[in-house]
Short mmCIF file of C-alpha atoms and ligand atoms in Angstrom, two decimals:
data_model
loop_
_atom_site.label_atom_id
_atom_site.label_comp_id
_atom_site.label_asym_id
_atom_site.label_seq_id
_atom_site.Cartn_x
_atom_site.Cartn_y
_atom_site.Cartn_z
CA UNK A 1 0.00 0.00 0.00
CA UNK A 2 1.43 3.40 -0.96
CA UNK A 3 1.89 5.54 2.13
CA UNK A 4 4.55 8.26 2.17
CA UNK A 5 5.63 11.88 2.65
CA UNK A 6 7.67 13.69 0.01
CA UNK A 7 9.25 17.09 0.65
CA UNK A 8 10.58 18.27 -2.70
CA UNK A 9 13.39 20.81 -2.37
CA UNK A 10 13.26 23.87 -4.57
CA UNK A 11 16.13 24.80 -6.83
CA UNK A 12 16.77 25.58 -10.46
CA UNK A 13 18.94 23.20 -12.50
CA UNK A 14 20.57 24.07 -15.83
CA UNK A 15 22.12 21.03 -17.50
CA UNK A 16 24.17 20.53 -20.66
CA UNK A 17 27.55 20.88 -22.37
CA UNK A 18 28.61 24.52 -22.61
CA UNK A 19 26.05 25.74 -20.05
CA UNK A 20 28.85 27.42 -18.07
CA UNK A 21 28.34 30.30 -20.51
CA UNK A 22 24.99 31.02 -18.80
CA UNK A 23 26.66 31.84 -15.48
CA UNK A 24 26.19 35.60 -15.72
CA UNK A 25 22.53 35.35 -16.75
CA UNK A 26 21.81 32.96 -13.90
CA UNK A 27 23.62 35.16 -11.35
CA UNK A 28 21.62 38.17 -12.57
CA UNK A 29 18.39 36.18 -12.30
CA UNK A 30 19.22 35.64 -8.64
CA UNK A 31 19.70 39.38 -8.21
CA UNK A 32 23.45 39.09 -7.56
CA UNK A 33 25.48 42.26 -8.17
CA UNK A 34 28.57 41.72 -5.98
CA UNK A 35 29.68 38.12 -6.35
CA UNK A 36 32.44 36.20 -4.57
CA UNK A 37 33.70 33.27 -6.68
CA UNK A 38 34.88 30.28 -4.63
CA UNK A 39 37.29 27.49 -5.61
CA UNK A 40 40.12 25.31 -4.34
CA UNK A 41 43.68 26.52 -5.02
CA UNK A 42 43.89 23.74 -7.64
CA UNK A 43 40.90 25.17 -9.56
CA UNK A 44 41.93 28.84 -9.44
CA UNK A 45 42.15 29.04 -13.28
CA UNK A 46 38.56 27.86 -13.58
CA UNK A 47 37.48 30.40 -10.97
CA UNK A 48 39.13 33.11 -13.07
CA UNK A 49 37.19 31.90 -16.14
CA UNK A 50 33.98 32.18 -14.13
CA UNK A 51 34.98 35.67 -12.95
CA UNK A 52 35.53 36.68 -16.61
CA UNK A 53 32.06 35.39 -17.48
CA UNK A 54 30.54 37.33 -14.59
CA UNK A 55 32.28 40.53 -15.71
CA UNK A 56 31.33 43.53 -13.58
CA UNK A 57 29.18 41.37 -11.29
CA UNK A 58 32.28 39.91 -9.68
CA UNK A 59 33.85 41.44 -6.60
CA UNK A 60 36.48 38.86 -5.71
CA UNK A 61 37.82 35.31 -5.92
CA UNK A 62 38.49 33.22 -2.82
CA UNK A 63 40.50 30.14 -3.81
CA UNK A 64 41.22 28.54 -0.43
CA UNK A 65 38.43 25.93 -0.22
CA UNK A 66 39.73 22.69 1.31
CA UNK A 67 38.27 19.31 2.27
CA UNK A 68 35.81 19.16 5.22
CA UNK A 69 35.38 22.95 5.67
CA UNK A 70 37.66 23.79 8.63
CA UNK A 71 36.32 26.54 10.91
CA UNK A 72 39.57 28.48 10.34
CA UNK A 73 38.75 28.70 6.61
CA UNK A 74 35.22 29.82 7.42
CA UNK A 75 36.53 32.62 9.65
CA UNK A 76 38.95 33.68 6.92
CA UNK A 77 36.32 33.73 4.17
CA UNK A 78 33.79 35.54 6.39
CA UNK A 79 36.32 38.39 6.76
CA UNK A 80 36.43 38.61 2.96
CA UNK A 81 32.63 38.43 2.74
CA UNK A 82 32.19 41.41 5.06
CA UNK A 83 35.08 43.44 3.61
CA UNK A 84 33.74 43.07 0.06
CA UNK A 85 30.07 43.38 1.08
CA UNK A 86 29.12 40.65 -1.37
CA UNK A 87 25.51 39.70 -2.11
CA UNK A 88 26.04 36.18 -3.41
CA UNK A 89 28.51 33.32 -3.99
CA UNK A 90 29.32 31.33 -7.10
CA UNK A 91 31.08 28.08 -6.22
CA UNK A 92 33.00 26.26 -8.94
CA UNK A 93 34.34 22.87 -7.90
CA UNK A 94 33.48 19.74 -5.95
CA UNK A 95 31.91 19.08 -2.56
CA UNK A 96 34.66 20.95 -0.70
CA UNK A 97 33.98 24.19 -2.55
CA UNK A 98 30.19 23.88 -2.31
CA UNK A 99 30.78 23.13 1.37
CA UNK A 100 32.50 26.48 1.84
CA UNK A 101 29.69 28.29 0.01
CA UNK A 102 27.21 26.57 2.34
CA UNK A 103 29.16 27.73 5.40
CA UNK A 104 28.91 31.32 4.12
CA UNK A 105 25.18 30.89 3.45
CA UNK A 106 24.64 29.44 6.92
CA UNK A 107 26.25 32.48 8.57
CA UNK A 108 24.97 35.17 6.22
CA UNK A 109 21.87 33.87 4.38
CA UNK A 110 23.48 34.85 1.04
CA UNK A 111 22.36 32.89 -2.06
CA UNK A 112 24.57 30.30 -3.79
CA UNK A 113 24.93 29.59 -7.48
CA UNK A 114 26.76 26.25 -7.64
CA UNK A 115 28.72 24.90 -10.60
CA UNK A 116 29.81 21.36 -9.69
CA UNK A 117 32.85 19.70 -11.26
CA UNK A 118 32.69 16.31 -9.47
CA UNK A 119 29.95 13.75 -8.80
CA UNK A 120 29.68 14.39 -5.02
CA UNK A 121 26.12 15.80 -5.20
CA UNK A 122 26.41 18.28 -2.33
CA UNK A 123 24.96 21.06 -4.51
CA UNK A 124 21.51 19.42 -4.31
CA UNK A 125 21.34 19.06 -0.53
CA UNK A 126 20.49 21.35 2.39
CA UNK A 127 23.20 19.57 4.42
CA UNK A 128 26.17 21.60 5.68
CA UNK A 129 29.34 20.36 7.37
CA UNK A 130 32.27 21.96 9.17
CA UNK A 131 35.31 20.70 11.05
CA UNK A 132 36.67 22.00 14.35
CA UNK A 133 39.64 20.41 16.15
CA UNK A 134 39.37 17.40 13.85
CA UNK A 135 35.68 16.81 14.60
CA UNK A 136 33.18 17.25 11.78
CA UNK A 137 29.67 18.41 12.56
CA UNK A 138 26.84 18.43 10.05
CA UNK A 139 23.33 19.81 10.02
CA UNK A 140 20.43 20.64 7.72
CA UNK A 141 19.29 24.16 6.91
CA UNK A 142 17.26 25.21 3.87
CA UNK A 143 19.35 28.41 3.59
CA UNK A 144 22.41 26.44 2.44
CA UNK A 145 20.67 24.78 -0.50
CA UNK A 146 22.02 26.41 -3.69
CA UNK A 147 19.34 28.45 -5.46
CA UNK A 148 20.65 27.54 -8.91
CA UNK A 149 22.95 24.75 -10.10
CA UNK A 150 24.67 24.73 -13.49
CA UNK A 151 25.73 21.22 -14.51
CA UNK A 152 28.14 21.45 -17.43
CA UNK A 153 29.70 18.06 -18.25
CA UNK A 154 32.57 19.79 -20.09
CA UNK A 155 33.84 20.86 -16.65
CA UNK A 156 34.23 17.23 -15.58
CA UNK A 157 36.50 16.19 -18.46
CA UNK A 158 39.62 17.06 -16.44
CA UNK A 159 38.51 14.95 -13.49
CA UNK A 160 41.11 12.15 -13.46
CA UNK A 161 39.94 8.51 -13.44
CA UNK A 162 41.14 7.98 -9.86
CA UNK A 163 38.77 10.78 -8.72
CA UNK A 164 35.96 10.11 -11.23
CA UNK A 165 35.56 6.46 -10.20
CA UNK A 166 35.29 6.89 -6.41
CA UNK A 167 33.31 10.14 -6.81
CA UNK A 168 30.80 8.27 -9.02
CA UNK A 169 30.58 5.33 -6.62
CA UNK A 170 30.05 7.77 -3.76
CA UNK A 171 27.04 9.04 -5.74
CA UNK A 172 25.81 5.49 -6.29
CA UNK A 173 26.02 4.92 -2.52
CA UNK A 174 23.55 7.78 -1.95
CA UNK A 175 21.15 6.14 -4.42
CA UNK A 176 21.50 2.68 -2.86
CA UNK A 177 20.67 3.95 0.62
CA UNK A 178 17.82 6.10 -0.71
CA UNK A 179 16.21 2.88 -1.98
CA UNK A 180 15.94 1.40 1.52
CA UNK A 181 15.67 4.67 3.43
CA UNK A 182 13.20 4.97 6.28
CA UNK A 183 11.77 8.00 4.43
CA UNK A 184 11.95 6.62 0.89
CA UNK A 185 9.05 7.29 -1.43
CA UNK A 186 8.18 6.19 -4.98
CA UNK A 187 9.55 9.36 -6.58
CA UNK A 188 12.96 9.29 -4.88
CA UNK A 189 13.19 5.54 -5.57
CA UNK A 190 12.67 6.17 -9.30
CA UNK A 191 15.43 8.77 -9.20
CA UNK A 192 17.75 6.53 -7.19
CA UNK A 193 17.38 3.56 -9.53
CA UNK A 194 17.93 5.78 -12.56
CA UNK A 195 20.97 7.35 -10.85
CA UNK A 196 22.59 3.93 -10.34
CA UNK A 197 21.81 3.01 -13.96
CA UNK A 198 23.27 6.24 -15.35
CA UNK A 199 26.47 5.98 -13.29
CA UNK A 200 26.80 2.22 -13.76
CA UNK A 201 26.68 2.67 -17.53
CA UNK A 202 28.89 5.75 -17.75
CA UNK A 203 31.74 5.22 -15.24
CA UNK A 204 33.36 2.28 -17.11
CA UNK A 205 33.36 4.41 -20.30
CA UNK A 206 34.77 7.47 -18.56
CA UNK A 207 37.81 5.71 -17.12
CA UNK A 208 38.73 4.50 -20.62
CA UNK A 209 37.70 7.63 -22.54
CA UNK A 210 37.78 10.61 -20.16
CA UNK A 211 36.66 13.03 -22.88
CA UNK A 212 33.65 10.99 -24.02
CA UNK A 213 31.08 13.78 -23.57
CA UNK A 214 28.04 11.50 -23.75
CA UNK A 215 29.38 9.39 -20.86
CA UNK A 216 30.43 12.50 -18.92
CA UNK A 217 26.93 13.93 -19.31
CA UNK A 218 25.32 10.67 -18.23
CA UNK A 219 27.54 10.46 -15.13
CA UNK A 220 26.75 14.04 -14.18
CA UNK A 221 23.04 13.33 -14.68
CA UNK A 222 23.43 10.36 -12.30
CA UNK A 223 25.25 12.62 -9.85
CA UNK A 224 22.40 15.12 -9.97
CA UNK A 225 19.88 12.35 -9.21
CA UNK A 226 22.07 11.05 -6.40
CA UNK A 227 22.42 14.49 -4.81
CA UNK A 228 18.67 15.00 -5.12
CA UNK A 229 17.82 11.81 -3.24
CA UNK A 230 20.55 12.44 -0.66
CA UNK A 231 18.94 15.79 0.06
CA UNK A 232 15.41 14.39 0.15
CA UNK A 233 15.52 11.20 2.25
CA UNK A 234 17.45 9.83 5.24
CA UNK A 235 20.45 7.53 4.90
CA UNK A 236 21.33 4.32 6.81
CA UNK A 237 24.17 2.01 7.95
CA UNK A 238 26.45 2.76 5.01
CA UNK A 239 26.54 6.50 5.68
CA UNK A 240 26.97 5.96 9.40
CA UNK A 241 29.95 3.71 8.72
CA UNK A 242 31.48 6.13 6.23
CA UNK A 243 31.14 9.07 8.65
CA UNK A 244 32.81 6.94 11.32
CA UNK A 245 35.65 5.80 9.08
CA UNK A 246 36.20 9.18 7.45
CA UNK A 247 35.83 11.21 10.64
CA UNK A 248 37.57 9.05 13.24
CA UNK A 249 40.28 7.44 11.09
CA UNK A 250 40.81 10.19 8.55
CA UNK A 251 40.21 8.00 5.50
CA UNK A 252 39.49 9.63 2.12
CA UNK A 253 35.78 10.41 1.69
CA UNK A 254 34.82 9.08 -1.75
CA UNK A 255 37.13 6.05 -1.49
CA UNK A 256 35.55 4.97 1.81
CA UNK A 257 32.10 5.09 0.19
CA UNK A 258 33.45 3.09 -2.75
CA UNK A 259 34.84 0.32 -0.56
CA UNK A 260 31.94 0.07 1.89
CA UNK A 261 28.86 0.26 -0.36
CA UNK A 262 28.98 -3.34 -1.71
CA UNK A 263 29.28 -4.65 1.87
CA UNK A 264 26.54 -2.40 3.28
CA UNK A 265 24.29 -3.57 0.43
CA UNK A 266 25.10 -7.20 1.24
CA UNK A 267 24.46 -6.55 4.94
CA UNK A 268 20.90 -5.43 4.05
CA UNK A 269 20.24 -7.94 1.26
CA UNK A 270 17.52 -9.94 3.08
CA UNK A 271 15.86 -6.90 4.64
CA UNK A 272 15.39 -4.64 1.61
CA UNK A 273 14.14 -6.84 -1.26
CA UNK A 274 12.70 -3.96 -3.30
CA UNK A 275 15.98 -2.06 -3.10
CA UNK A 276 17.95 -5.15 -4.20
CA UNK A 277 15.59 -5.58 -7.18
CA UNK A 278 16.02 -1.92 -8.15
CA UNK A 279 19.84 -2.10 -7.90
CA UNK A 280 19.75 -5.35 -9.89
CA UNK A 281 17.58 -3.78 -12.62
CA UNK A 282 19.89 -0.77 -12.79
CA UNK A 283 23.05 -2.90 -13.10
CA UNK A 284 21.53 -5.68 -15.23
CA UNK A 285 21.86 -8.47 -12.67
CA UNK A 286 19.48 -10.52 -10.53
CA UNK A 287 18.46 -8.97 -7.20
CA UNK A 288 20.63 -11.41 -5.21
CA UNK A 289 23.69 -10.22 -7.15
CA UNK A 290 23.13 -6.51 -6.34
CA UNK A 291 26.00 -6.26 -3.84
CA UNK A 292 28.35 -8.32 -6.00
CA UNK A 293 27.59 -6.14 -9.03
CA UNK A 294 28.54 -2.99 -7.08
CA UNK A 295 31.84 -4.63 -6.14
CA UNK A 296 32.43 -5.72 -9.76
CA UNK A 297 31.74 -2.17 -10.96
CA UNK A 298 34.42 -0.80 -8.58
CA UNK A 299 36.91 -3.44 -9.78
CA UNK A 300 36.10 -2.75 -13.43
CA UNK A 301 36.92 0.95 -13.10
CA UNK A 302 40.07 0.40 -11.05
CA UNK A 303 38.60 1.92 -7.86
CA UNK A 304 39.75 0.68 -4.44
CA UNK A 305 37.87 -2.28 -2.93
CA UNK A 306 39.57 -2.71 0.45
CA UNK A 307 39.87 -0.47 3.51
CA UNK A 308 43.40 -1.83 3.93
CA UNK A 309 44.39 -0.26 0.61
CA UNK A 310 43.10 3.20 1.56
CA UNK A 311 44.94 3.45 4.87
CA UNK A 312 42.75 1.71 7.48
CA UNK A 313 44.65 -0.11 10.22
CA UNK A 314 43.42 -3.59 11.16
CA UNK A 315 43.80 -2.66 14.84
CA UNK A 316 41.17 0.08 14.42
CA UNK A 317 38.37 -2.27 13.24
CA UNK A 318 37.10 -2.97 16.78
CA UNK A 319 36.94 0.73 17.62
CA UNK A 320 35.21 1.44 14.28
CA UNK A 321 32.57 -1.22 15.06
CA UNK A 322 32.01 0.34 18.50
CA UNK A 323 31.55 3.86 17.12
CA UNK A 324 29.38 2.73 14.21
CA UNK A 325 26.99 0.87 16.50
CA UNK A 326 26.63 3.78 18.95
CA UNK A 327 23.57 5.95 18.17
CA UNK A 328 22.98 4.10 14.89
CA UNK A 329 20.87 5.59 12.08
CA UNK A 330 17.71 3.81 10.96
CA UNK A 331 18.58 0.71 8.93
CA UNK A 332 16.31 -1.96 7.44
CA UNK A 333 18.31 -4.70 9.21
CA UNK A 334 18.74 -4.26 12.94
CA UNK A 335 22.21 -3.00 13.79
CA UNK A 336 24.01 -5.57 15.94
CA UNK A 337 27.71 -5.31 16.65
CA UNK A 338 28.68 -8.77 15.39
CA UNK A 339 27.13 -8.13 11.96
CA UNK A 340 28.74 -4.70 11.64
CA UNK A 341 32.11 -6.08 12.75
CA UNK A 342 31.85 -8.77 10.05
CA UNK A 343 30.90 -6.15 7.46
CA UNK A 344 33.98 -4.10 8.43
CA UNK A 345 36.23 -7.16 8.32
CA UNK A 346 35.08 -8.01 4.79
CA UNK A 347 35.48 -4.37 3.68
CA UNK A 348 38.95 -4.31 5.24
CA UNK A 349 40.00 -7.43 3.35
CA UNK A 350 38.26 -6.37 0.14
CA UNK A 351 36.52 -9.69 -0.51
CA UNK A 352 33.63 -9.87 -3.00
CA UNK A 353 30.36 -9.83 -1.00
CA UNK A 354 28.98 -13.35 -0.68
CA UNK A 355 32.31 -15.03 -1.41
CA UNK A 356 33.54 -15.10 2.20
P1 NAD B 401 36.60 17.84 -3.52
O1 NAD B 401 35.66 18.94 -3.73
O2 NAD B 401 37.41 17.82 -2.27
O3 NAD B 401 37.61 17.81 -4.77
C1 NAD B 401 38.74 16.94 -4.75
C2 NAD B 401 39.88 17.56 -5.57
O4 NAD B 401 39.55 17.46 -6.95
C3 NAD B 401 40.12 19.04 -5.28
O5 NAD B 401 41.49 19.30 -5.27
C4 NAD B 401 39.46 19.73 -6.46
O6 NAD B 401 40.02 20.97 -6.75
C5 NAD B 401 39.71 18.72 -7.56
N1 NAD B 401 38.73 18.78 -8.64
C6 NAD B 401 37.39 18.96 -8.52
N2 NAD B 401 36.82 18.92 -9.74
C7 NAD B 401 37.83 18.70 -10.63
C8 NAD B 401 37.86 18.54 -12.06
N3 NAD B 401 36.74 18.56 -12.79
N4 NAD B 401 39.05 18.33 -12.64
C9 NAD B 401 40.18 18.25 -11.91
N5 NAD B 401 40.22 18.37 -10.55
C10 NAD B 401 39.04 18.60 -9.93
O7 NAD B 401 35.92 16.41 -3.64
P2 NAD B 401 34.39 15.94 -3.68
O8 NAD B 401 34.42 14.46 -3.65
O9 NAD B 401 33.65 16.63 -4.76
O10 NAD B 401 33.79 16.49 -2.30
C11 NAD B 401 34.08 15.87 -1.07
C12 NAD B 401 33.54 16.70 0.07
O11 NAD B 401 32.17 16.99 -0.16
C13 NAD B 401 33.62 16.00 1.41
O12 NAD B 401 34.05 16.93 2.39
C14 NAD B 401 32.20 15.56 1.67
O13 NAD B 401 31.93 15.44 3.05
C15 NAD B 401 31.42 16.67 1.02
N6 NAD B 401 30.05 16.27 0.61
C16 NAD B 401 29.01 16.92 1.19
C17 NAD B 401 27.71 16.59 0.84
C18 NAD B 401 26.57 17.34 1.46
O14 NAD B 401 25.41 17.07 1.13
N7 NAD B 401 26.83 18.28 2.33
C19 NAD B 401 27.46 15.60 -0.12
C20 NAD B 401 28.56 14.95 -0.71
C21 NAD B 401 29.86 15.29 -0.34
#
């Protein structure tokens, strides 16, 4: 019986190759007249291109966005925000740069125009994060949701295969958990299944032909769907584990998602039959092969499949199981320590789910 709530988030999306050229028109439509362009140091050139497109609307470029939004960076950028008296931000880059724009929006209420260049999906969510003394806190606030997002697949061509693969699998992980979310609904499930399909089809092409624009567009489309469902419904065991592993053991964000998602899917296989069927349909396998197919996808694109290979220490597995089972999120299968410890062991060793 259908029975659900669905809170659609507002936001304008412009999608297509070359759409970066619409940046000025979109900033004007948001009423921006004094714009701060944000980027990482690595993407400074791109930020300058965006500033050129904005012309006299631009007031400054801040190119110090870094991973996990440290409070020191927020304090630094807020000085710039008040000195320049800006009235909006344009972020060009991945989740780290959008994250900085969100921190500004949280403190000031200023609007964000986001131009993503990875598959992280943060631009579609009202979720902010910041890190103080090594501890990351997150929260939800509608003010941090970008007002407009320009998805231009041409901007993702330079994303190397070792970032494209894990970034895409990180997006798939959002879709997988959306399918068995406590708050899932038929609309987000359609988007999630389509997101897995789009990324599952495009990532293997991208790692072989990075400038294949059709595959780049399909991956970015999947990333948009993944960000949309991440923003709309709650997540489960996989995200709890990834926050634990990333936050407490300082493991790289997208790679942790890549390694854990086949095992989290396997953990839930008997408790989320509709989700397994949807993942199976999206990846062209039977429902009972859903977890294995996610693992095979990671292998096929040369992405990491073991926690050992991305810097986890075996001695930390017990502590990780303790943290991950404290205040657990909703999950379709009850969270018991022994099961989570086994999941972590298999992810550490990098075995194919079901082959242990
Ligand atoms: P990132 O933004 O840290 O980018 C990684 C590196 O790749 C950076 O040096 C960046 O400059 C570079 N880069 C980005 N696009 C490039 C391109 N097209 N070509 C070449 N280099 C490029 O990585 P990410 O995976 O996009 O974001 C990760 C962060 O986003 C994490 O902190 C994560 O917690 C956060 N995140 C937040 C949400 C949310 O809803 N709040 C969702 C997903 C991720």
